[in-house]
Structure formats: C-alpha cells, structure tokens
Coordinates of N, CA and C and ligand atoms in Angstrom, one line a residue:
M395 N -144.6 -144.0 -74.2 CA -143.8 -144.0 -75.5 C -142.3 -144.1 -75.5
L396 N -141.9 -145.2 -75.9 CA -140.3 -145.3 -75.6 C -139.7 -145.5 -76.9
I397 N -138.6 -144.5 -77.3 CA -137.8 -144.7 -78.6 C -136.4 -145.3 -78.3
A398 N -136.1 -146.2 -79.1 CA -134.8 -146.5 -78.9 C -133.8 -146.1 -80.3
I399 N -132.6 -145.6 -80.3 CA -131.9 -145.2 -81.4 C -130.5 -145.8 -81.2
D400 N -130.3 -146.2 -82.1 CA -128.9 -147.0 -81.9 C -128.0 -146.7 -83.2
G401 N -126.8 -146.6 -83.1 CA -126.2 -146.6 -84.2 C -124.7 -146.5 -84.2
P402 N -123.4 -146.1 -85.2 CA -122.2 -145.9 -85.0 C -122.0 -144.2 -84.7
A403 N -121.0 -144.0 -84.3 CA -120.8 -142.6 -84.1 C -121.1 -141.4 -85.3
A404 N -121.5 -140.4 -85.2 CA -121.7 -139.5 -86.1 C -122.6 -139.9 -87.3
A405 N -123.6 -140.7 -86.9 CA -124.7 -141.2 -88.0 C -125.5 -140.0 -88.0
G406 N -125.6 -139.3 -86.8 CA -127.0 -138.5 -87.0 C -127.8 -138.9 -85.8
K407 N -127.4 -139.9 -85.0 CA -128.6 -140.3 -83.9 C -128.7 -139.1 -82.9
G408 N -127.7 -138.4 -82.5 CA -127.8 -137.3 -81.6 C -129.0 -136.3 -81.9
T409 N -128.7 -135.6 -83.1 CA -129.8 -134.6 -83.6 C -131.3 -135.2 -83.8
L410 N -131.1 -136.7 -84.3 CA -132.6 -137.2 -84.5 C -133.3 -137.1 -83.1
A411 N -132.4 -137.7 -82.1 CA -133.0 -138.0 -80.6 C -133.5 -136.8 -80.3
R412 N -132.8 -135.6 -80.4 CA -133.3 -134.5 -79.8 C -134.3 -133.9 -80.5
R413 N -134.6 -134.1 -81.6 CA -135.6 -133.4 -82.4 C -137.2 -134.6 -82.1
L414 N -136.8 -135.7 -82.0 CA -137.9 -136.4 -81.6 C -138.3 -136.4 -80.1
A415 N -137.4 -136.3 -79.3 CA -137.7 -135.8 -77.9 C -138.8 -134.5 -77.9
D416 N -138.1 -133.7 -78.5 CA -139.0 -132.1 -78.7 C -140.2 -132.2 -79.1
H417 N -140.5 -133.1 -80.5 CA -141.6 -133.3 -81.1 C -142.8 -134.2 -80.2
F418 N -142.1 -135.0 -79.7 CA -143.3 -135.8 -78.9 C -143.3 -135.6 -77.3
G419 N -142.5 -134.5 -76.9 CA -142.5 -134.3 -75.4 C -142.2 -135.3 -74.6
L420 N -140.6 -135.7 -75.1 CA -140.2 -137.1 -74.3 C -139.0 -136.6 -73.6
A421 N -138.7 -137.3 -72.8 CA -137.3 -137.1 -72.0 C -136.0 -137.9 -72.6
L422 N -135.1 -137.2 -72.9 CA -133.8 -137.6 -73.4 C -132.7 -138.2 -72.9
L423 N -132.2 -139.2 -72.9 CA -130.9 -139.8 -72.6 C -129.8 -140.0 -73.5
D424 N -128.9 -139.6 -73.7 CA -127.8 -139.7 -74.6 C -126.7 -140.7 -73.6
T425 N -127.0 -142.0 -73.7 CA -126.3 -143.0 -73.0 C -124.8 -143.0 -73.3
G426 N -124.2 -142.7 -74.4 CA -123.0 -142.3 -74.6 C -122.2 -141.5 -73.6
L427 N -123.0 -140.4 -73.0 CA -122.5 -139.8 -72.3 C -122.1 -140.5 -70.8
L428 N -122.8 -141.7 -70.4 CA -122.6 -142.4 -69.0 C -121.1 -143.0 -69.3
Y429 N -121.0 -143.7 -70.6 CA -119.6 -144.2 -71.0 C -118.4 -143.3 -71.2
R430 N -118.7 -141.8 -71.6 CA -117.7 -141.0 -71.7 C -117.2 -140.7 -70.4
A431 N -118.2 -140.4 -69.3 CA -118.2 -139.6 -68.0 C -117.2 -141.1 -67.3
V432 N -117.6 -142.2 -67.6 CA -116.8 -143.2 -66.8 C -115.4 -143.1 -67.3
G433 N -115.1 -143.2 -68.5 CA -113.9 -143.1 -69.5 C -113.1 -142.0 -68.7
M434 N -113.5 -140.8 -68.9 CA -112.8 -139.6 -68.5 C -112.6 -139.4 -66.9
N435 N -113.5 -140.2 -66.0 CA -113.3 -140.3 -64.6 C -111.9 -141.3 -64.3
V436 N -111.7 -142.1 -65.2 CA -110.6 -142.9 -65.3 C -109.3 -142.0 -65.7
V437 N -109.5 -141.4 -66.9 CA -108.5 -140.5 -67.5 C -108.0 -139.4 -66.5
R438 N -109.0 -139.0 -66.0 CA -108.6 -137.8 -65.3 C -107.7 -138.1 -63.7
G439 N -108.3 -139.3 -63.5 CA -107.3 -139.6 -62.1 C -106.2 -140.2 -62.5
G440 N -105.7 -140.1 -63.7 CA -104.3 -140.4 -64.1 C -104.4 -142.1 -64.3
G441 N -105.3 -142.7 -64.4 CA -105.5 -144.3 -64.9 C -105.6 -144.7 -66.3
D442 N -105.7 -145.8 -66.6 CA -105.6 -146.1 -67.9 C -107.1 -146.8 -68.4
P443 N -107.7 -146.2 -69.4 CA -109.2 -146.8 -69.5 C -109.1 -148.3 -70.2
N444 N -108.1 -148.8 -70.6 CA -108.0 -150.3 -71.0 C -107.9 -151.2 -69.8
D445 N -107.7 -150.6 -68.6 CA -107.5 -151.6 -67.7 C -109.1 -151.8 -67.0
A446 N -109.6 -152.9 -67.0 CA -110.7 -153.3 -66.4 C -111.1 -152.9 -65.2
A447 N -110.3 -153.1 -64.3 CA -110.4 -152.9 -62.9 C -110.7 -151.6 -62.6
Q448 N -110.1 -150.8 -63.4 CA -110.2 -149.5 -63.1 C -111.5 -148.7 -63.6
A449 N -111.9 -149.6 -64.7 CA -113.2 -149.0 -65.3 C -114.3 -149.4 -64.4
I450 N -114.4 -150.7 -64.1 CA -115.6 -151.0 -63.2 C -115.2 -150.1 -62.2
E451 N -114.4 -149.8 -61.4 CA -114.7 -149.0 -60.0 C -115.2 -147.7 -60.4
A452 N -114.5 -147.1 -61.6 CA -115.1 -145.8 -62.1 C -117.0 -145.9 -62.3
A453 N -116.9 -146.8 -62.8 CA -118.6 -147.1 -63.3 C -119.3 -147.2 -62.2
R454 N -118.8 -148.1 -61.1 CA -119.7 -148.1 -59.8 C -119.9 -146.8 -59.2
A455 N -118.8 -145.8 -59.4 CA -118.7 -144.8 -58.6 C -119.3 -143.5 -59.3
L456 N -119.9 -143.8 -60.5 CA -120.4 -142.8 -61.3 C -121.7 -142.0 -60.7
K457 N -121.8 -140.6 -60.5 CA -122.6 -139.5 -60.0 C -123.2 -139.2 -61.1
P458 N -124.7 -138.6 -60.9 CA -125.1 -137.9 -61.8 C -124.5 -136.5 -62.3
A459 N -124.0 -136.1 -61.4 CA -123.3 -134.6 -61.4 C -121.9 -134.9 -62.5
D460 N -121.1 -136.2 -62.7 CA -120.2 -136.4 -63.7 C -120.7 -136.2 -64.9
L461 N -122.0 -136.2 -65.3 CA -122.8 -136.4 -66.7 C -122.7 -134.7 -67.2
T462 N -122.2 -134.1 -66.4 CA -122.3 -132.3 -66.8 C -120.8 -131.7 -67.0
A463 N -119.9 -132.6 -66.9 CA -118.6 -132.5 -67.0 C -118.3 -131.7 -68.6
D464 N -117.5 -130.6 -68.6 CA -117.4 -129.9 -69.8 C -116.4 -130.6 -71.0
D465 N -115.7 -131.5 -70.5 CA -114.8 -132.3 -71.4 C -115.5 -133.7 -72.1
L466 N -116.7 -133.8 -72.0 CA -117.1 -135.2 -72.4 C -117.4 -135.2 -74.0
R467 N -117.2 -134.2 -74.4 CA -117.4 -134.2 -75.9 C -116.2 -134.3 -76.8
V468 N -114.8 -134.2 -76.1 CA -113.7 -134.3 -76.7 C -113.3 -136.0 -77.4
D469 N -112.5 -135.9 -78.2 CA -112.1 -136.8 -78.9 C -111.6 -138.2 -77.9
A470 N -110.8 -137.4 -76.9 CA -110.2 -138.6 -75.8 C -111.3 -139.3 -75.1
A471 N -112.4 -138.4 -74.8 CA -113.6 -139.0 -73.9 C -114.2 -140.0 -75.0
A472 N -114.4 -139.7 -76.2 CA -115.0 -141.0 -76.9 C -114.2 -142.1 -77.0
D473 N -112.9 -141.7 -77.2 CA -111.8 -143.0 -77.3 C -112.0 -144.0 -75.8
A474 N -111.9 -142.9 -74.6 CA -112.0 -143.6 -73.4 C -113.4 -144.5 -73.3
A475 N -114.2 -143.8 -73.5 CA -115.6 -144.5 -73.7 C -115.7 -146.0 -74.3
S476 N -114.9 -145.8 -75.4 CA -115.3 -147.0 -76.4 C -114.4 -148.2 -75.6
R477 N -113.3 -147.7 -75.0 CA -112.5 -149.0 -74.3 C -113.3 -149.3 -73.1
V478 N -113.7 -148.6 -72.1 CA -114.3 -148.9 -70.7 C -115.8 -149.5 -71.3
S479 N -116.4 -149.3 -72.3 CA -117.6 -150.1 -72.6 C -117.4 -151.4 -73.0
A480 N -116.8 -151.9 -73.3 CA -116.4 -153.4 -73.7 C -116.2 -154.2 -72.4
V481 N -116.0 -153.7 -71.1 CA -116.1 -154.3 -70.1 C -117.4 -154.7 -69.6
P482 N -117.8 -156.0 -69.3 CA -119.3 -156.2 -69.2 C -119.7 -155.7 -67.8
E483 N -118.8 -155.6 -66.5 CA -119.4 -155.4 -65.5 C -119.5 -153.6 -65.5
V484 N -118.7 -152.8 -66.5 CA -119.3 -151.6 -66.4 C -120.4 -151.5 -67.2
R485 N -120.8 -152.2 -68.2 CA -122.1 -152.2 -69.0 C -123.1 -152.4 -67.9
A486 N -122.8 -153.7 -66.9 CA -124.1 -153.9 -66.2 C -124.1 -152.6 -64.9
A487 N -122.8 -152.1 -64.6 CA -123.2 -151.0 -63.6 C -124.2 -150.2 -64.2
L488 N -124.4 -149.7 -65.4 CA -124.7 -148.3 -65.9 C -126.3 -148.8 -66.4
L489 N -126.6 -150.3 -66.4 CA -127.8 -150.6 -67.0 C -128.9 -150.1 -66.1
D490 N -128.8 -150.4 -64.8 CA -129.8 -150.0 -63.9 C -130.2 -148.3 -64.3
F491 N -129.5 -147.5 -64.0 CA -129.7 -146.0 -64.4 C -130.5 -145.8 -65.8
Q492 N -130.2 -146.7 -66.8 CA -130.5 -146.3 -68.1 C -131.9 -147.1 -68.1
R493 N -132.3 -148.0 -67.6 CA -133.6 -148.8 -67.3 C -134.6 -147.8 -66.4
S494 N -134.2 -147.2 -65.4 CA -134.9 -146.7 -64.7 C -135.3 -145.1 -65.3
F495 N -134.4 -144.7 -65.9 CA -134.6 -143.3 -66.8 C -135.9 -143.8 -67.8
A496 N -135.7 -145.0 -68.3 CA -136.7 -145.4 -69.6 C -138.2 -145.5 -68.7
A497 N -137.9 -145.9 -67.7 CA -139.3 -146.4 -66.8 C -139.9 -145.4 -66.0
N498 N -139.1 -144.6 -65.7 CA -139.6 -143.4 -64.9 C -138.9 -141.8 -65.7
P499 N -139.4 -141.7 -66.9 CA -138.5 -140.2 -67.7 C -138.6 -139.2 -66.5
P500 N -137.5 -138.7 -66.2 CA -137.6 -137.3 -65.2 C -138.4 -136.2 -66.3
G501 N -139.1 -135.5 -65.7 CA -139.5 -134.2 -66.3 C -138.7 -133.1 -66.4
G502 N -138.6 -132.2 -67.2 CA -137.6 -131.1 -67.3 C -138.3 -130.0 -67.0
G503 N -139.7 -129.8 -66.5 CA -140.0 -128.5 -66.3 C -140.9 -128.1 -67.6
H504 N -141.0 -129.0 -68.7 CA -141.5 -128.7 -70.1 C -142.8 -129.3 -70.1
G505 N -143.6 -129.4 -69.0 CA -145.0 -130.2 -69.1 C -144.9 -131.4 -68.8
D506 N -146.1 -132.1 -69.2 CA -146.1 -133.4 -69.0 C -145.0 -134.2 -70.0
V507 N -144.3 -135.0 -69.3 CA -143.6 -135.9 -69.9 C -144.0 -137.4 -70.3
K508 N -144.1 -137.8 -71.6 CA -145.0 -139.0 -71.9 C -144.0 -140.2 -72.1
G509 N -142.8 -140.1 -72.0 CA -142.3 -141.0 -72.1 C -140.6 -140.8 -72.3
A510 N -139.6 -141.8 -73.0 CA -138.5 -141.0 -73.4 C -137.9 -141.8 -74.6
V511 N -136.6 -141.1 -75.2 CA -135.9 -141.1 -76.0 C -134.6 -141.7 -75.7
L512 N -134.0 -142.7 -75.9 CA -132.7 -143.0 -75.4 C -131.8 -143.6 -76.9
D513 N -130.6 -142.9 -76.6 CA -129.8 -143.2 -77.9 C -128.3 -143.8 -77.4
G514 N -128.0 -144.6 -78.2 CA -126.8 -145.4 -77.9 C -126.1 -146.4 -78.7
R515 N -125.9 -147.7 -78.1 CA -125.3 -148.9 -79.3 C -126.2 -150.0 -78.9
D516 N -126.8 -150.0 -77.7 CA -127.5 -151.3 -77.4 C -128.8 -151.0 -76.6
I517 N -129.4 -150.1 -77.1 CA -130.9 -149.9 -76.4 C -131.8 -150.6 -77.0
G518 N -131.9 -150.8 -78.3 CA -133.1 -151.5 -78.8 C -133.0 -153.2 -78.6
T519 N -131.4 -153.5 -78.5 CA -131.2 -155.0 -78.4 C -131.0 -155.3 -76.7
V520 N -130.5 -154.3 -76.1 CA -130.4 -154.9 -74.4 C -131.0 -154.2 -73.2
V521 N -130.8 -152.5 -73.7 CA -131.3 -151.8 -72.6 C -132.9 -151.9 -72.4
C522 N -133.4 -151.4 -73.6 CA -135.0 -151.2 -73.8 C -135.4 -152.2 -74.8
P523 N -135.2 -153.7 -75.0 CA -136.0 -154.5 -76.0 C -137.5 -154.1 -76.0
E524 N -138.0 -153.6 -75.1 CA -139.5 -153.6 -75.3 C -140.1 -152.2 -75.9
A525 N -139.1 -151.4 -76.2 CA -139.0 -150.2 -76.9 C -140.5 -150.1 -77.9
S526 N -141.1 -148.9 -78.2 CA -142.1 -149.0 -78.8 C -141.7 -148.8 -80.4
A527 N -140.6 -148.0 -80.3 CA -140.1 -147.7 -81.8 C -138.5 -147.9 -81.8
K528 N -138.0 -149.0 -82.5 CA -136.5 -149.0 -82.5 C -135.6 -148.5 -83.9
L529 N -134.9 -147.6 -83.8 CA -134.4 -147.0 -84.9 C -132.8 -147.4 -85.1
F530 N -132.1 -147.8 -86.3 CA -130.7 -148.0 -85.9 C -130.4 -147.2 -87.2
V531 N -129.8 -146.1 -87.0 CA -129.3 -144.8 -87.6 C -127.8 -145.1 -88.2
T532 N -127.5 -145.3 -89.4 CA -126.3 -145.3 -89.8 C -125.9 -144.5 -90.9
A533 N -124.6 -144.7 -91.4 CA -124.2 -143.9 -92.6 C -122.6 -144.7 -92.7
S534 N -122.0 -144.4 -94.2 CA -120.9 -145.1 -94.3 C -119.9 -144.2 -93.7
A535 N -118.9 -144.7 -93.5 CA -117.5 -144.5 -92.5 C -117.1 -143.2 -93.1
E536 N -117.2 -143.1 -94.4 CA -116.7 -141.8 -94.9 C -117.2 -140.4 -94.7
V537 N -118.6 -140.7 -94.8 CA -119.7 -139.8 -94.7 C -119.6 -139.3 -93.3
R538 N -119.6 -140.2 -92.4 CA -119.6 -140.0 -90.9 C -118.0 -139.3 -90.6
A539 N -117.1 -139.7 -91.1 CA -115.8 -138.9 -90.5 C -115.6 -137.6 -91.3
E540 N -116.3 -137.4 -92.6 CA -116.4 -136.0 -92.9 C -117.3 -135.0 -92.4
R541 N -118.3 -135.4 -91.9 CA -119.2 -134.8 -90.9 C -118.4 -134.5 -89.6
R542 N -117.7 -135.3 -88.9 CA -116.9 -135.2 -87.7 C -115.9 -134.0 -88.0
Y543 N -115.1 -134.3 -89.0 CA -114.0 -133.5 -89.6 C -114.5 -131.9 -89.6
L544 N -115.7 -131.7 -90.6 CA -116.4 -130.4 -90.6 C -116.6 -129.8 -89.2
E545 N -117.3 -130.7 -88.3 CA -117.6 -130.3 -87.0 C -116.4 -130.0 -86.1
L546 N -115.1 -130.5 -86.2 CA -114.1 -130.2 -85.6 C -113.5 -129.0 -86.0
R547 N -113.7 -128.8 -87.4 CA -113.2 -127.5 -87.9 C -114.0 -126.3 -87.7
E548 N -115.0 -126.5 -87.4 CA -116.0 -125.5 -87.4 C -115.9 -124.8 -85.8
R549 N -115.5 -126.2 -85.0 CA -115.3 -125.5 -83.7 C -113.9 -125.2 -83.3
G550 N -113.1 -124.8 -84.3 CA -111.9 -124.3 -84.5 C -110.6 -125.1 -83.9
L551 N -110.9 -126.4 -84.1 CA -109.9 -127.6 -83.8 C -109.1 -127.8 -84.8
D552 N -108.1 -128.4 -84.7 CA -107.0 -129.0 -85.7 C -107.3 -130.3 -86.1
A553 N -107.7 -130.6 -87.4 CA -108.1 -132.1 -87.6 C -107.3 -132.3 -88.8
I554 N -107.1 -133.8 -88.9 CA -106.4 -134.5 -90.3 C -107.6 -135.0 -90.9
H555 N -108.2 -135.0 -91.9 CA -109.2 -136.0 -92.4 C -108.8 -137.2 -92.5
G556 N -107.6 -137.7 -92.7 CA -107.3 -139.2 -92.7 C -107.3 -139.9 -91.4
R557 N -106.8 -139.0 -90.6 CA -106.9 -139.4 -89.1 C -108.3 -139.4 -88.4
V558 N -109.2 -138.6 -88.8 CA -110.6 -138.7 -88.2 C -111.2 -139.8 -88.9
L559 N -111.0 -140.2 -90.1 CA -111.5 -141.5 -90.5 C -110.9 -142.8 -90.2
A560 N -109.7 -142.6 -90.0 CA -109.0 -144.0 -89.2 C -109.5 -144.2 -88.0
D561 N -109.6 -143.1 -86.9 CA -109.9 -143.2 -85.9 C -111.6 -143.7 -85.7
M562 N -112.3 -143.3 -86.5 CA -113.6 -143.6 -86.7 C -114.2 -145.1 -86.9
K563 N -113.0 -145.5 -87.8 CA -113.1 -146.9 -88.3 C -112.7 -147.9 -87.1
E564 N -111.5 -147.4 -86.5 CA -111.2 -148.3 -85.2 C -112.3 -148.1 -84.1
R565 N -113.0 -147.2 -83.9 CA -114.2 -147.0 -82.9 C -115.0 -147.8 -83.4
D566 N -115.4 -147.8 -84.7 CA -116.5 -148.8 -85.2 C -116.0 -150.4 -84.9
A567 N -115.0 -150.6 -85.2 CA -114.5 -152.0 -84.9 C -114.7 -152.4 -83.7
R568 N -114.2 -151.6 -82.6 CA -114.3 -152.2 -81.1 C -115.5 -152.1 -80.8
D569 N -116.4 -151.1 -81.3 CA -118.0 -151.2 -80.6 C -118.6 -152.3 -81.3
S570 N -118.4 -152.8 -82.3 CA -118.9 -153.9 -83.2 C -118.4 -155.3 -82.9
E571 N -117.3 -155.3 -82.4 CA -116.6 -156.6 -82.6 C -116.7 -157.1 -80.8
R572 N -116.9 -156.2 -79.9 CA -117.0 -156.6 -78.5 C -117.7 -158.1 -78.0
A573 N -117.5 -158.5 -77.3 CA -118.4 -159.4 -77.1 C -119.6 -159.4 -76.2
V574 N -119.9 -158.4 -75.6 CA -121.0 -158.0 -74.9 C -121.6 -156.7 -75.4
S575 N -122.9 -156.9 -76.0 CA -123.7 -156.0 -76.3 C -123.1 -155.1 -77.4
P576 N -122.4 -155.8 -78.5 CA -122.0 -155.3 -79.5 C -122.9 -154.3 -80.3
L577 N -122.3 -153.3 -81.1 CA -123.5 -152.3 -82.1 C -123.9 -153.3 -83.0
E578 N -125.3 -153.5 -82.9 CA -125.9 -154.0 -84.1 C -127.4 -153.7 -84.0
P579 N -128.2 -154.0 -85.2 CA -129.6 -153.4 -84.9 C -130.3 -154.4 -84.3
A580 N -131.6 -154.2 -83.6 CA -132.2 -154.9 -83.2 C -133.0 -155.7 -84.4
K581 N -133.6 -156.9 -84.3 CA -134.2 -157.6 -85.4 C -135.3 -156.9 -85.9
D582 N -136.2 -156.0 -85.1 CA -137.5 -155.1 -85.5 C -137.0 -153.7 -85.6
A583 N -135.6 -153.5 -85.9 CA -135.3 -152.2 -85.8 C -135.6 -151.3 -87.2
F584 N -135.9 -150.1 -87.4 CA -135.9 -149.6 -88.7 C -134.7 -149.1 -89.1
L585 N -134.0 -149.6 -90.2 CA -132.6 -149.3 -90.7 C -132.6 -147.9 -91.6
L586 N -132.2 -146.7 -91.0 CA -132.2 -145.6 -91.6 C -130.6 -145.4 -92.0
D587 N -130.3 -145.3 -93.1 CA -129.3 -145.0 -93.8 C -129.0 -143.2 -94.1
T588 N -128.3 -142.7 -93.4 CA -128.2 -141.2 -93.7 C -127.3 -140.6 -94.4
S589 N -126.7 -141.4 -95.3 CA -125.4 -141.1 -96.0 C -125.8 -140.0 -97.0
D590 N -126.9 -139.9 -97.5 CA -127.4 -139.2 -98.6 C -128.6 -138.3 -98.1
L591 N -128.9 -138.3 -96.9 CA -130.0 -137.4 -96.2 C -129.5 -136.4 -95.3
D592 N -130.3 -135.1 -95.5 CA -130.1 -134.0 -94.6 C -130.7 -134.3 -93.0
A593 N -130.6 -133.4 -92.1 CA -131.1 -133.8 -90.9 C -132.7 -133.6 -90.9
D594 N -133.2 -132.7 -91.7 CA -134.8 -132.6 -92.0 C -135.2 -134.1 -92.7
Q595 N -134.5 -134.7 -93.8 CA -135.2 -135.9 -94.2 C -135.1 -137.0 -93.4
V596 N -134.0 -137.0 -92.4 CA -133.8 -138.1 -91.5 C -134.8 -137.9 -90.4
F597 N -135.2 -136.7 -90.1 CA -136.5 -136.6 -88.9 C -137.6 -137.1 -89.8
A598 N -137.8 -136.9 -90.9 CA -139.2 -137.1 -91.5 C -139.3 -138.6 -91.7
A599 N -138.1 -139.3 -92.0 CA -138.2 -140.6 -92.2 C -138.5 -141.4 -91.1
A600 N -137.8 -140.8 -90.0 CA -138.0 -141.6 -88.7 C -139.6 -141.3 -88.1
L601 N -139.9 -140.0 -88.4 CA -141.1 -139.7 -87.8 C -142.5 -140.6 -88.7
N602 N -142.1 -140.8 -89.8 CA -143.1 -141.6 -90.7 C -142.8 -143.1 -90.0
F603 N -141.8 -143.8 -89.8 CA -141.8 -145.0 -89.3 C -142.5 -145.1 -87.9
I604 N -142.1 -144.1 -86.8 CA -142.8 -144.1 -85.7 C -144.4 -143.9 -86.0
N605 N -145.0 -143.1 -86.6 CA -146.6 -142.9 -86.8 C -147.2 -144.4 -87.5
E606 N -146.2 -144.7 -88.1 CA -147.0 -145.9 -89.1 C -147.1 -147.2 -87.8
N607 N -146.0 -147.3 -87.0 CA -145.6 -148.5 -86.2 C -146.4 -148.0 -84.9
K608 N -147.4 -146.9 -84.4 CA -147.7 -146.6 -83.2 C -148.8 -147.5 -82.7
Ligands
DC81 O1 -122.4 -142.3 -78.6 P1 -121.0 -141.8 -78.3 O2 -120.3 -141.5 -79.4 O3 -121.2 -140.8 -77.2 O4 -120.6 -143.2 -77.5 C1 -119.2 -143.1 -77.1 C2 -118.9 -144.4 -76.7 O5 -119.5 -145.3 -75.7 C3 -118.9 -145.6 -78.2 O6 -117.9 -145.6 -78.9 C4 -119.4 -146.8 -77.4 C5 -119.8 -146.7 -76.2 N1 -121.4 -146.7 -76.0 C6 -121.7 -148.0 -75.7 O7 -121.1 -149.1 -75.7 N2 -123.2 -148.2 -75.4 C7 -124.0 -147.2 -75.4 N3 -125.3 -147.4 -75.2 C8 -123.6 -145.9 -75.7 C9 -122.3 -145.5 -76.0

C-alpha cells in the first residue's frame, strides 16, 4: 500500500500522514524534510540557498543523519527549502531516496510494515505516480496562515499575523509556479479542502476515500 499526500504548507498534510501511517501500519516519509535539510546545509555553511550550484552540491552530499537536525522546523528552513527545491538537479538528487523508501519501506520496530505514506508537493505526480491512493490536501491561505500563526505563538515565538500570511503566499507562489514538479494535484487525486474541518474530520474523509478505492 502506497499513499501519496500532497498540498501546500500548513494544510494539514503532516498530521494526516502520521495518522494514516499509524492506522495502516505504514512507514512515513515527510519529504519536505529532505528539502529543508538541503536548504539548511547551505545556510549553515554560510551559503546562499538561491545559488543553484550550492544547492546542487548540498543535495548530492545529503546524508540520512542530516534529516534529524533540530533546526529543520524553523521558518528559515522552510524558506531555504522552497528556494533549493526549484532547482531541477536538486529534485533529481532526492528522487532516488524517495523512490527507494516507497519501494522498500523501512521497518521501525513496530512489527510488519505493509507499505508507506509519503507527503510533499509532487508525490502523486512525480515521485510515486503509481501510488494506491493520492490525496491533495489544501485550505485557504488565510486559514493556513492562521494555523501557522497560532502554532508559532504556542511555541512561544514572536509572530506577526500579516507577516505569516505574506510569507505563506510567497512560498505558495514559488512552489506552484516553478518549472519542475510544481505543486499541483495529480489527475486522480482526491481533493480534500480542510479549511472548515478539524483533524478528526480530515482523517475520516481520507480514510473513507482510501477504503472505497482499495
Ligand atoms: O512540506 P514542507 O513545508 O516541509 O516543505 C518545505 C519546502 O520544500 C516547500 O516549500 C517546497 C519544498 N518541497 C518540495 O518542493 N517537494 C516536496 N515533495 C516537499 C517539499
């Protein structure tokens, strides 16, 4: 079983991916972490994530241990990820890792692993077009910015609502307008707008779609 979940930032992909992986006993790969790790490796080395050559070098040198760095969740990492991810050679360098994870999902000591859930921007369209279920999870930019703002405040971080919304729209535009593997739903994806749904309702709708299409 292979579940592909795509969509813009803060639409609820991560929470849904985790719940589906737990429910079906599947391995989980948050592919955004790969791009975040590449971006932060450039930034930490004093480089510029807008420089394609530096981004390509970092992507080719990426090691599994880089995915556990503790600064990958900060906004600077999201921003750097969004920039390096527009470079075709960066995407190509990360493709093998994602495909082999999907083909041979690693067990985590939780018993038999029966497949994988991958979440990102191009899983249903490019990485795993053969996925058994494809979900495109979205929500309005205003709702996603509000969720992100509340999350930042909860973590005790200073955040300005207007700034969070502007950053969200900027990242949406960059991810959707790039030439290679832009953010877009696969033709056979189930479109799930989470603007007016809570996490339980999102999970129930996704489960319903997956079970009906098994
Ligand atoms: O899902 P995320 O917010 O962690 O992703 C960070 C950035 O990485 C996102 O703005 C675009 C890029 N990304 C991508 O291009 N393709 C993916 N499959 C996952 C993420």
